Coordinates of C-alpha atoms and ligand atoms in Angstrom, one line a residue:
M1 CA 80.2 53.1 87.8
D2 CA 78.9 56.2 89.6
R3 CA 75.4 56.6 91.1
L4 CA 73.5 59.6 92.4
L5 CA 72.1 59.4 95.9
I6 CA 69.2 61.8 96.5
Q7 CA 67.4 62.5 99.7
G8 CA 64.0 63.7 98.6
G9 CA 61.9 66.5 100.0
A10 CA 64.0 69.6 99.3
V11 CA 62.3 72.5 97.6
L12 CA 64.5 73.9 94.8
R13 CA 65.4 77.6 95.2
G14 CA 68.1 79.8 93.8
E15 CA 69.8 80.8 90.6
L16 CA 71.8 79.0 87.9
R17 CA 73.3 79.6 84.5
A18 CA 72.1 77.7 81.4
S19 CA 74.9 75.7 79.7
G20 CA 75.6 75.7 76.0
A21 CA 73.5 73.4 73.8
K22 CA 75.1 70.0 73.5
N23 CA 73.0 69.2 70.4
S24 CA 74.3 72.4 68.6
A25 CA 77.9 72.0 69.6
L26 CA 78.2 68.4 68.5
K27 CA 77.0 69.2 65.0
M28 CA 79.4 72.2 64.8
F29 CA 82.3 69.9 65.6
A30 CA 81.3 67.8 62.6
A31 CA 80.8 71.0 60.5
A32 CA 84.4 72.2 61.4
L33 CA 85.6 69.4 59.0
L34 CA 84.3 71.5 56.1
A35 CA 86.7 74.4 56.7
D36 CA 90.2 74.9 55.3
E37 CA 91.1 77.0 58.4
S38 CA 90.6 76.7 62.1
V39 CA 87.3 77.5 63.8
T40 CA 86.7 78.4 67.4
I41 CA 83.5 77.3 69.2
S42 CA 82.6 78.8 72.6
N43 CA 80.0 78.2 75.3
V44 CA 80.6 74.5 74.8
P45 CA 79.3 72.4 77.7
H46 CA 81.7 70.1 79.5
L47 CA 80.0 66.8 78.8
R48 CA 80.9 63.2 78.0
D49 CA 79.3 63.4 74.5
I50 CA 81.5 66.4 73.7
T51 CA 84.6 64.5 74.8
T52 CA 83.6 61.6 72.6
M53 CA 83.2 63.9 69.6
I54 CA 86.7 65.4 70.4
E55 CA 88.2 61.9 70.6
L56 CA 86.6 61.2 67.2
L57 CA 88.1 64.3 65.6
V58 CA 91.5 63.6 67.1
S59 CA 91.3 60.0 65.8
L60 CA 91.0 61.5 62.3
G61 CA 94.2 63.5 62.9
V62 CA 92.4 66.8 63.5
E63 CA 94.1 69.1 65.9
V64 CA 91.8 70.2 68.8
V65 CA 92.8 72.9 71.3
I66 CA 90.7 73.4 74.5
D67 CA 91.2 76.2 76.9
E68 CA 90.0 76.3 80.6
K69 CA 86.8 78.0 79.6
M70 CA 85.9 75.3 77.1
N71 CA 86.6 77.5 74.1
I72 CA 87.4 74.8 71.5
E73 CA 89.6 75.5 68.5
I74 CA 89.5 72.9 65.7
H75 CA 92.1 72.7 62.9
A76 CA 90.6 70.3 60.4
N77 CA 93.3 70.7 57.8
T78 CA 95.7 68.4 59.8
I79 CA 93.3 65.5 58.9
K80 CA 95.0 62.2 58.1
S81 CA 92.2 59.6 58.2
F82 CA 88.6 59.5 56.9
K83 CA 87.4 56.6 59.1
A84 CA 85.1 57.0 62.1
P85 CA 85.4 53.8 64.0
Y86 CA 82.6 51.8 65.6
E87 CA 84.1 52.2 69.2
L88 CA 83.5 55.9 69.0
V89 CA 80.3 56.2 66.9
K90 CA 78.5 53.4 68.8
T91 CA 78.3 55.5 72.0
M92 CA 76.8 58.6 70.3
R93 CA 74.6 58.9 67.3
A94 CA 75.6 62.5 66.6
S95 CA 79.0 61.4 65.6
F96 CA 77.5 59.8 62.5
N97 CA 77.2 63.3 61.2
V98 CA 80.9 63.5 60.3
L99 CA 80.1 61.4 57.2
G100 CA 78.6 64.3 55.1
P101 CA 81.3 66.9 55.9
L102 CA 84.1 64.4 55.3
L103 CA 82.6 63.4 52.0
A104 CA 81.9 67.0 50.9
H105 CA 85.4 68.2 51.7
Y106 CA 87.6 65.2 51.0
G107 CA 85.5 63.0 48.7
Q108 CA 85.6 60.0 50.9
A109 CA 84.4 58.7 54.3
E110 CA 84.0 55.4 56.1
V111 CA 81.7 55.8 59.1
S112 CA 80.3 53.2 61.4
L113 CA 76.6 52.9 61.7
P114 CA 75.6 54.8 64.9
G115 CA 74.5 53.8 68.4
G116 CA 73.3 56.3 71.0
C117 CA 70.4 56.2 73.5
A118 CA 68.4 53.0 73.6
I119 CA 65.2 54.6 72.5
G120 CA 63.8 52.4 69.8
P121 CA 65.2 51.8 66.4
R122 CA 66.9 54.9 65.1
P123 CA 67.7 54.4 61.4
V124 CA 69.7 56.7 59.2
D125 CA 67.9 56.1 55.9
Q126 CA 67.0 59.8 55.5
H127 CA 70.6 60.8 55.9
L128 CA 71.8 58.3 53.3
R129 CA 69.1 59.1 50.8
G130 CA 69.9 62.8 51.2
L131 CA 73.6 62.2 50.5
E132 CA 72.8 60.0 47.5
A133 CA 70.6 62.9 46.1
L134 CA 73.8 65.0 46.2
G135 CA 75.6 62.3 44.2
A136 CA 77.3 60.3 46.9
K137 CA 78.0 56.7 46.2
I138 CA 77.2 54.6 49.3
E139 CA 78.0 51.0 50.2
M140 CA 77.4 49.2 53.4
V141 CA 80.4 47.0 54.4
D142 CA 80.6 45.2 57.8
G143 CA 78.5 47.7 59.7
Y144 CA 80.2 50.7 58.1
V145 CA 79.0 53.2 55.5
N146 CA 81.6 53.6 52.8
A147 CA 80.9 56.7 50.8
T148 CA 82.7 58.3 47.9
T149 CA 81.9 60.9 45.2
D150 CA 82.6 61.1 41.5
G151 CA 84.4 64.4 41.4
G152 CA 82.6 66.0 44.4
L153 CA 79.1 66.3 45.6
K154 CA 76.5 68.1 43.3
G155 CA 73.6 70.3 44.4
G156 CA 70.3 68.4 44.4
H157 CA 66.7 68.2 45.6
V158 CA 66.1 66.5 48.9
Y159 CA 62.7 65.7 50.3
F160 CA 62.6 64.3 53.8
D161 CA 59.8 61.7 54.4
F162 CA 59.3 63.1 58.0
S163 CA 60.9 65.7 60.3
T164 CA 64.5 64.6 61.2
V165 CA 66.8 66.9 63.1
G166 CA 70.0 64.9 62.4
G167 CA 69.1 64.3 58.8
T168 CA 68.3 68.0 58.1
E169 CA 71.6 69.0 59.7
H170 CA 73.6 66.3 58.0
I171 CA 72.5 67.2 54.4
M172 CA 72.7 71.0 55.2
M173 CA 76.4 70.6 56.1
A174 CA 77.2 68.4 53.1
A175 CA 75.5 70.7 50.6
C176 CA 77.6 73.7 51.6
L177 CA 80.6 72.4 49.5
A178 CA 78.5 70.8 46.7
D179 CA 78.6 72.2 43.3
G180 CA 75.4 74.1 42.6
V181 CA 72.2 74.7 44.5
T182 CA 70.5 72.2 46.9
V183 CA 66.9 72.6 48.0
M184 CA 65.8 70.6 51.0
E185 CA 62.1 70.2 51.8
N186 CA 60.1 69.1 54.8
C187 CA 63.1 70.0 57.0
A188 CA 63.1 70.0 60.8
R189 CA 63.0 73.5 62.3
E190 CA 64.7 73.0 65.7
P191 CA 66.7 76.0 67.0
E192 CA 69.9 73.9 66.9
I193 CA 69.5 73.7 63.1
V194 CA 69.3 77.5 62.9
D195 CA 72.4 77.8 65.2
L196 CA 74.3 75.4 62.9
A197 CA 73.2 77.3 59.8
D198 CA 74.5 80.6 61.4
F199 CA 77.8 78.8 62.1
L200 CA 78.1 77.5 58.5
N201 CA 77.3 80.9 57.1
K202 CA 80.1 82.4 59.3
M203 CA 82.4 79.9 57.6
G204 CA 81.5 81.3 54.2
A205 CA 78.6 78.9 53.4
K206 CA 75.4 80.2 51.7
V207 CA 72.5 78.7 53.7
E208 CA 69.0 80.2 53.6
G209 CA 65.8 79.2 55.2
A210 CA 67.0 77.4 58.3
G211 CA 64.2 77.3 60.9
T212 CA 61.6 76.9 58.1
D213 CA 60.7 73.7 56.3
T214 CA 62.6 74.6 53.1
I215 CA 66.3 75.2 53.3
T216 CA 68.3 76.3 50.2
I217 CA 72.0 76.0 50.1
T218 CA 74.1 77.5 47.3
G219 CA 77.4 75.5 47.2
V220 CA 80.7 77.4 47.7
P221 CA 84.1 76.1 46.6
S222 CA 85.7 76.4 50.0
M223 CA 85.0 77.4 53.6
H224 CA 87.1 79.5 56.0
G225 CA 87.7 79.9 59.8
C226 CA 85.3 81.7 62.2
S227 CA 84.4 82.0 65.8
H228 CA 80.9 81.1 67.1
R229 CA 79.1 81.0 70.5
V230 CA 76.7 78.1 70.9
I231 CA 73.1 78.9 71.9
A232 CA 71.8 77.9 75.4
D233 CA 70.7 74.4 75.9
R234 CA 66.9 74.5 75.9
V235 CA 66.5 70.9 77.1
E236 CA 68.8 71.6 80.1
T237 CA 66.9 74.8 80.9
G238 CA 63.5 73.0 80.6
T239 CA 64.7 70.2 82.8
Y240 CA 65.6 72.6 85.7
L241 CA 62.4 74.5 85.3
I242 CA 60.4 71.3 85.4
A243 CA 62.4 70.1 88.4
A244 CA 61.8 73.3 90.3
A245 CA 58.1 73.2 89.5
A246 CA 57.8 69.6 90.6
T247 CA 59.3 70.5 94.0
G248 CA 57.1 73.6 94.4
G249 CA 60.2 75.8 94.2
K250 CA 61.4 79.1 92.9
I251 CA 64.4 79.4 90.6
K252 CA 66.0 81.9 88.2
I253 CA 67.9 80.7 85.1
R254 CA 70.3 83.1 83.5
D255 CA 71.8 83.1 79.9
A256 CA 68.8 81.1 78.6
N257 CA 66.9 81.4 75.3
P258 CA 63.2 81.8 76.5
E259 CA 62.0 82.1 72.9
H260 CA 63.1 78.4 72.3
L261 CA 60.9 77.3 75.2
E262 CA 57.6 78.8 74.5
V263 CA 55.5 75.6 74.6
V264 CA 57.4 74.4 77.7
I265 CA 56.8 77.7 79.5
S266 CA 53.1 77.7 78.6
K267 CA 52.8 74.1 79.9
L268 CA 54.5 75.0 83.1
R269 CA 52.1 78.0 83.5
E270 CA 49.3 75.6 83.0
A271 CA 50.8 73.5 85.8
G272 CA 50.5 76.5 88.1
A273 CA 53.9 78.2 87.8
K274 CA 54.3 81.9 87.7
I275 CA 56.9 82.5 85.1
T276 CA 58.6 85.9 84.3
I277 CA 61.0 86.5 81.5
D278 CA 63.5 89.3 81.5
G279 CA 65.8 89.1 78.4
S280 CA 67.7 85.9 78.7
T281 CA 66.6 85.3 82.3
I282 CA 63.7 83.0 83.2
E283 CA 62.2 83.0 86.7
L284 CA 59.8 80.3 87.8
D285 CA 57.9 80.5 91.1
M286 CA 55.4 77.9 92.2
E287 CA 54.6 80.0 95.3
G288 CA 54.7 76.8 97.3
R289 CA 51.9 75.2 95.3
R290 CA 51.6 71.6 94.3
P291 CA 51.7 71.4 90.4
K292 CA 48.6 70.5 88.4
G293 CA 49.0 67.7 85.9
V294 CA 49.4 68.8 82.3
S295 CA 48.5 66.8 79.2
L296 CA 50.6 67.1 76.0
V297 CA 51.8 65.4 72.8
T298 CA 55.5 65.5 71.9
A299 CA 56.2 66.5 68.3
P300 CA 58.9 68.3 66.2
Y301 CA 59.7 71.9 67.1
P302 CA 58.0 74.2 67.9
A303 CA 55.8 71.6 69.6
F304 CA 56.7 70.1 73.0
P305 CA 60.1 68.3 72.8
T306 CA 60.4 64.6 73.2
D307 CA 63.6 65.4 75.2
L308 CA 61.5 66.8 78.0
Q309 CA 58.8 64.1 78.0
A310 CA 60.3 62.0 80.8
Q311 CA 60.9 65.0 83.0
I312 CA 57.2 66.3 82.6
I313 CA 56.0 62.8 83.5
A314 CA 58.0 63.0 86.7
L315 CA 56.2 66.3 87.5
N316 CA 52.8 64.9 86.6
S317 CA 53.4 61.8 88.8
V318 CA 53.2 64.1 91.9
A319 CA 50.8 66.6 90.4
E320 CA 47.1 67.2 91.1
G321 CA 44.8 65.3 88.7
T322 CA 45.2 62.9 85.8
S323 CA 47.2 63.8 82.7
T324 CA 47.9 62.2 79.3
I325 CA 51.3 62.3 77.6
K326 CA 51.6 61.0 74.0
E327 CA 55.0 60.4 72.5
T328 CA 55.1 60.7 68.7
I329 CA 58.9 61.0 68.0
F330 CA 60.5 57.8 69.4
E331 CA 59.2 54.3 70.0
N332 CA 60.0 52.7 73.3
R333 CA 60.6 56.0 75.1
F334 CA 58.7 55.2 78.3
M335 CA 61.2 53.1 80.2
H336 CA 61.3 55.6 83.1
V337 CA 57.6 54.9 83.7
H338 CA 58.2 51.5 85.1
E339 CA 60.9 52.9 87.4
M340 CA 58.6 55.7 88.6
N341 CA 55.9 53.2 89.3
R342 CA 58.4 51.3 91.5
M343 CA 58.6 54.6 93.4
G344 CA 54.8 54.7 94.0
A345 CA 53.7 56.6 90.9
K346 CA 50.5 55.6 89.2
I347 CA 51.2 55.6 85.5
R348 CA 49.8 53.2 82.9
L349 CA 50.8 52.9 79.3
E350 CA 48.2 52.6 76.5
G351 CA 48.0 52.7 72.7
N352 CA 50.7 50.2 72.1
N353 CA 53.0 52.0 74.6
T354 CA 52.7 55.4 72.9
T355 CA 50.7 57.1 75.6
A356 CA 51.2 57.4 79.3
I357 CA 48.2 58.2 81.6
V358 CA 49.4 59.6 84.9
D359 CA 47.2 59.7 88.0
G360 CA 49.1 62.2 90.3
V361 CA 49.8 60.9 93.8
P362 CA 50.7 63.2 96.8
H363 CA 54.3 61.9 96.9
L364 CA 56.6 59.2 95.6
T365 CA 58.8 56.9 97.8
G366 CA 62.5 56.6 97.4
A367 CA 63.9 53.5 95.7
P368 CA 67.0 52.3 93.8
V369 CA 66.3 53.0 90.1
M370 CA 68.1 53.1 86.8
A371 CA 67.5 54.0 83.2
N372 CA 69.2 53.5 79.9
D373 CA 68.7 56.8 78.2
L374 CA 69.8 60.3 79.0
R375 CA 66.5 62.1 79.5
A376 CA 64.9 59.1 81.4
S377 CA 67.9 59.1 83.8
V378 CA 67.4 62.8 84.7
S379 CA 63.6 62.3 85.1
L380 CA 64.5 59.7 87.8
V381 CA 66.5 62.4 89.5
I382 CA 63.5 64.7 89.5
A383 CA 61.4 61.7 90.8
G384 CA 64.0 61.3 93.6
L385 CA 63.7 65.0 94.5
V386 CA 60.0 64.7 95.1
A387 CA 60.1 61.3 96.8
Q388 CA 60.1 60.7 100.5
G389 CA 63.3 59.0 101.6
D390 CA 66.4 58.0 99.6
T391 CA 66.6 57.3 95.9
I392 CA 69.7 55.9 94.2
V393 CA 69.9 56.5 90.5
D394 CA 72.2 54.0 88.9
R395 CA 74.0 54.1 85.5
I396 CA 74.3 57.9 85.6
Y397 CA 76.9 57.9 82.8
H398 CA 73.8 58.6 80.7
I399 CA 73.2 61.9 82.7
D400 CA 76.9 62.8 82.3
R401 CA 76.4 62.6 78.5
G402 CA 74.1 65.5 78.5
Y403 CA 74.0 67.5 81.9
E404 CA 76.9 69.6 82.9
Q405 CA 77.7 69.5 86.6
V406 CA 74.2 68.1 87.4
E407 CA 74.7 67.5 91.0
E408 CA 76.6 70.8 91.6
K409 CA 73.8 72.7 89.9
L410 CA 71.1 70.9 91.9
Q411 CA 73.1 71.2 95.2
N412 CA 73.3 75.0 94.6
L413 CA 69.5 75.0 94.4
G414 CA 69.2 73.2 97.7
A415 CA 68.8 69.6 96.7
N416 CA 70.3 66.9 98.8
I417 CA 72.1 65.0 96.1
R418 CA 75.6 63.5 95.9
R419 CA 77.6 61.2 93.6
V420 CA 78.7 57.9 95.0
A421 CA 80.8 55.2 93.5
S422 CA 79.0 51.8 93.0
E423 CA 80.1 49.0 95.3
Ligands
LIG501 C1 67.9 64.7 67.7 C2 68.5 65.0 69.1 C3 67.7 64.3 70.1 C4 66.2 64.5 70.0 C5 65.7 64.3 68.5 C6 64.3 64.7 68.3 C7 70.8 65.4 68.7 C8 72.2 64.9 68.9 N1 69.8 64.6 69.1 O1 68.1 63.3 67.5 O2 68.1 64.7 71.4 O3 65.5 63.7 70.8 O4 66.6 65.1 67.6 O5 64.1 66.0 68.6 O6 70.6 66.5 68.1 N2 64.6 58.6 61.8 C9 64.5 57.7 60.8 N3 65.4 57.7 59.8 C10 66.4 58.7 59.7 C11 66.4 59.6 60.8 C12 65.5 59.6 61.8 O7 63.6 56.8 60.8 O8 67.2 58.7 58.8 C13 63.5 58.6 62.9 C14 64.1 58.4 64.3 O9 64.2 57.0 64.6 C15 63.1 59.1 65.2 C16 62.6 60.3 64.3 O10 63.0 59.9 63.0 O11 62.0 58.2 65.4 C17 63.2 61.6 64.6 O12 64.6 61.5 64.7 P1 65.6 62.7 64.5 O13 64.9 64.0 64.5 O14 66.5 62.4 63.3 O15 66.5 62.6 65.8 P2 68.0 62.7 66.0 O16 68.6 63.7 65.0 O17 68.6 61.4 66.1

């Protein structure tokens, strides 16, 4: 198993290009199952989660053609199986989203209950209730969801109990081929949902209102092929901006979507960063300053994303002053705090582990650390960058799930980081 070895102290400087959004691309791979013709998705990041999703499609008999630029062509009409096995779904929760498209297009699906990051219980009740509202018949058998329809899905009314990104996307996809109109209320509004809706509409679907809390889908009898370019990954962009700010650096990120990062940019300005935006380029300059700690609450988009919470805690740990970070999306998403404290950070958890109070210290000290979730792992890389001495981040297969060429990108910015095999 690989580890990352980081020699702390470098100030990040330079330019990089934002990768395509993993969380958009993954759902588009599932949505491709709705089409009768082939679809081509470009700007797909080269990541382990993407490979897992491709393996899943191939295991269903779907033909997937990848070129050297990661343009991915998916021919769903070669499908032979409707079963998504545990071995593939357990490693990545997004793969559960093939259930709705399979059911909508082929009237049957057998999909294992999901796994994914170890960040608290992550049920799928909202997904299943939504599909049932469209007429799906659902049975749980040996850890699998067996779903069928009685002559196809029918348009219906779906009200989500709370904001769910995966749930909103799942029902939005399934409703495209349902007979009649579906109205979904209390929907999540993340940019990846809008990107997915654009993709679905290019395939001939009639989706309106994505990006607001009410989405209306008028079912169509069939969907055709299309080409689509995935939006930039706002979490990846945010991660590099935070890393640069934590080190007192100056970086420029090209091909980004600054409008998807408004809150993050405003929090980084509060931390002392000078940020300039020019079209799709974001430039951050700390002018050599130590960051100031920023307090925030994670919440559904457009609020501060939970997927950048761990990274901002790494910044706060070496910032001036005391800050408070409240996590409202996931339970048990502060595992990185204990590792950062082992590196000399002063962070305590309160409110039944929902809030981290961070007293900034002048620097951290390198140590061997590990994390068991994607964003926590990358936050430990940031902690390693601002630590004195060497840090070894173990179990980096989590990082490889979501960050394309992480060490190459950081090396280009001047970080002393390299991948080493575990003994
Ligand atoms: C997606 C993102 C993830 C991000 C999260 C929140 C992907 C692949 N992943 O995850 O990176 O952190 O949005 O922005 O796009 N819940 C239920 N029942 C359900 C569905 C969700 O209780 O049926 C709970 C979850 O446990 C969680 C909260 O609702 O506490 C939000 O989850 P959700 O928005 O669905 O996140 P994901 O789609 O899994």
